[in-house]
Amino acid sequence: MTVSNRYDVIIIGTGAGGGTLAYRLAATGKTILVLERGDFLPREKSNWSALDVYQKERYHTDEHWFDRDGNSFRPQTGYWVGGNTKVYGAALLRLRERDFSAVTHQHGISPAWQLSYSEFEPYYTQAEMLYDVHGKRGSDPTEPPATEEYPYPPVSHEPDMQAISDSIRKLGYYPFHLPLGLKLNEQDRTKSPCIRCDTFDGYPCLVGAKADAEVNAIRPAHEQYSNFTLLTNAKVLKLHTSTSGREITAVETDVNGEIYQFTADIVVVACGAINSAVLLLRSANDQHPRGLANRSDQVGRNFMKHITTALVSMHVDVNQASFQKTIAVNDFYWGEPDYPYPMGMVQNTGNVLADMLPAEAPPLMAPIVKLIPKYERHLIAERSVGWWLQTEDLPDSHNRVWVEGNQVHLNYKPNTTEAADRLIHRWTSILKAMDRNAMHVIPFSIYPRNHMPLQAVAHQCGTCRLGSDPQTAVLDLNCRTHDVDNLYVVDGSFFPSNSGVNPTLTIMANALRVGEHLAERLGANR
């Protein structure tokens, strides 16, 4: 392999944070090296196979991590160009304005950020444009102020989903169009990459119509700028520092089995909140005996990932909608009259398909579901609507990532379970009360639900939190580590608190914000 060893900037990771930052810096003319431990996700028929994606977990890593009791599990994460955005649901929401302030929960406080919503707002606008976000302002009762409309109109509800939305509204609630990042042209379908298929949520997109970090950031930068170098199958093993410990002097990388030492003026870690913490911890040396940039002992701590529940409502009639992920409800985001604490958000999932049921069924039901013939599972699936409920979890220093030898350990105990349970019960009651004209909802007393297990780490954040005090935070307000002058972290690690919405757009917006800072530091303001 012929490649330079010296660059202006090295970015480790190509997901929502690293991919977006790489795109932002590519135009500066500075030499950029992007290291991705995986390869390009293959375009193949399996991209749209529920059997391969959900039951066989074809696009998840084969590595195993360990829980607090030493039990191994296979994490639901993937190493690809584009990171986990290759299989994300592309729900791109801004944090609410109040999320940046301290918020009281039933059993704790969601701490304030030292940055305000207004400081993020311009970068949210840029991120929505970069990632083709479709949405509509003014219909979400909790939405924060915005200086511009969404760049694209909302994804329309198909008739059966419109009936459900109308039914929810008749009950006095405010469903709104879920903001989605995708390449959809509903005015002229002949020019639309997106075909509104039934395998959008959680699947790789075979036609490249999902606005992920590979399609919207890495590929355009790689194709347009000669100063941009992407290395795949390049796993960073360790970051080396100077004898003072104040600068990164080498990025030790295994590229297809060969070891390279890359150097740069600026090194940016964007491996995802878990693996970024792992890399810093594995880079311990004499100057940083507890792990790189870990004077505060906060690297790996305060891990958050939402309390999430997949819930299915079943109907008498067949749901004819081929693209179902269009509805969201935030009426209970901040609680309700007799419960003045945040409960969380409700979203549609993508279509429920027959081959998804064995993988997504609750643990006690899974063995039974597997015995149901596929044709009968199909009859169930086509009469189902999937819902995704998520509740903010609070930062807790005991919820953490740590490393023992080559083993990654993850300790996580949910801490807002009462609020999550209340959201489940409230949403179930709404489903029961729905207008029977909305596809004739079957009034079950129990709806099939599955609390997402430890290995579901799609919304990971918080392991290198941001703050001005180096005794309590890993990163400063520009996401530079307090302890190492030329080291930054730009994935979800920086979150001081989680909020109740998906973190991805905030990771993207923050990467653009940090990118502006880095361009100034490098003397390249473009």
XYZ file of C-alpha atoms in Angstrom, residues 24 29 35 51 87 118 154 158 168 200 212 216 238 241 256 281 293 338 342 377 386 401 470 486 512 518 526:
27
model
C -16.792 19.652 6.539
C -7.603 22.034 1.341
C -9.465 5.612 8.981
C -34.200 -12.872 7.515
C -28.551 0.644 9.195
C -29.111 28.780 20.144
C -42.483 15.855 5.011
C -49.997 6.538 2.977
C -54.706 9.829 17.194
C -36.388 1.192 5.217
C -26.371 8.066 5.645
C -24.070 12.014 1.911
C -3.531 2.743 20.008
C 1.721 10.625 22.877
C -5.226 -5.313 6.352
C -8.584 3.455 27.672
C -7.256 12.036 28.509
C -50.548 14.061 36.964
C -40.363 13.478 31.123
C -46.399 -15.123 10.517
C -44.872 -1.173 14.780
C -17.432 1.084 29.491
C -11.255 19.228 33.492
C -4.419 17.985 19.563
C -20.156 20.648 11.820
C -10.907 23.107 13.553
C -13.489 27.748 4.172
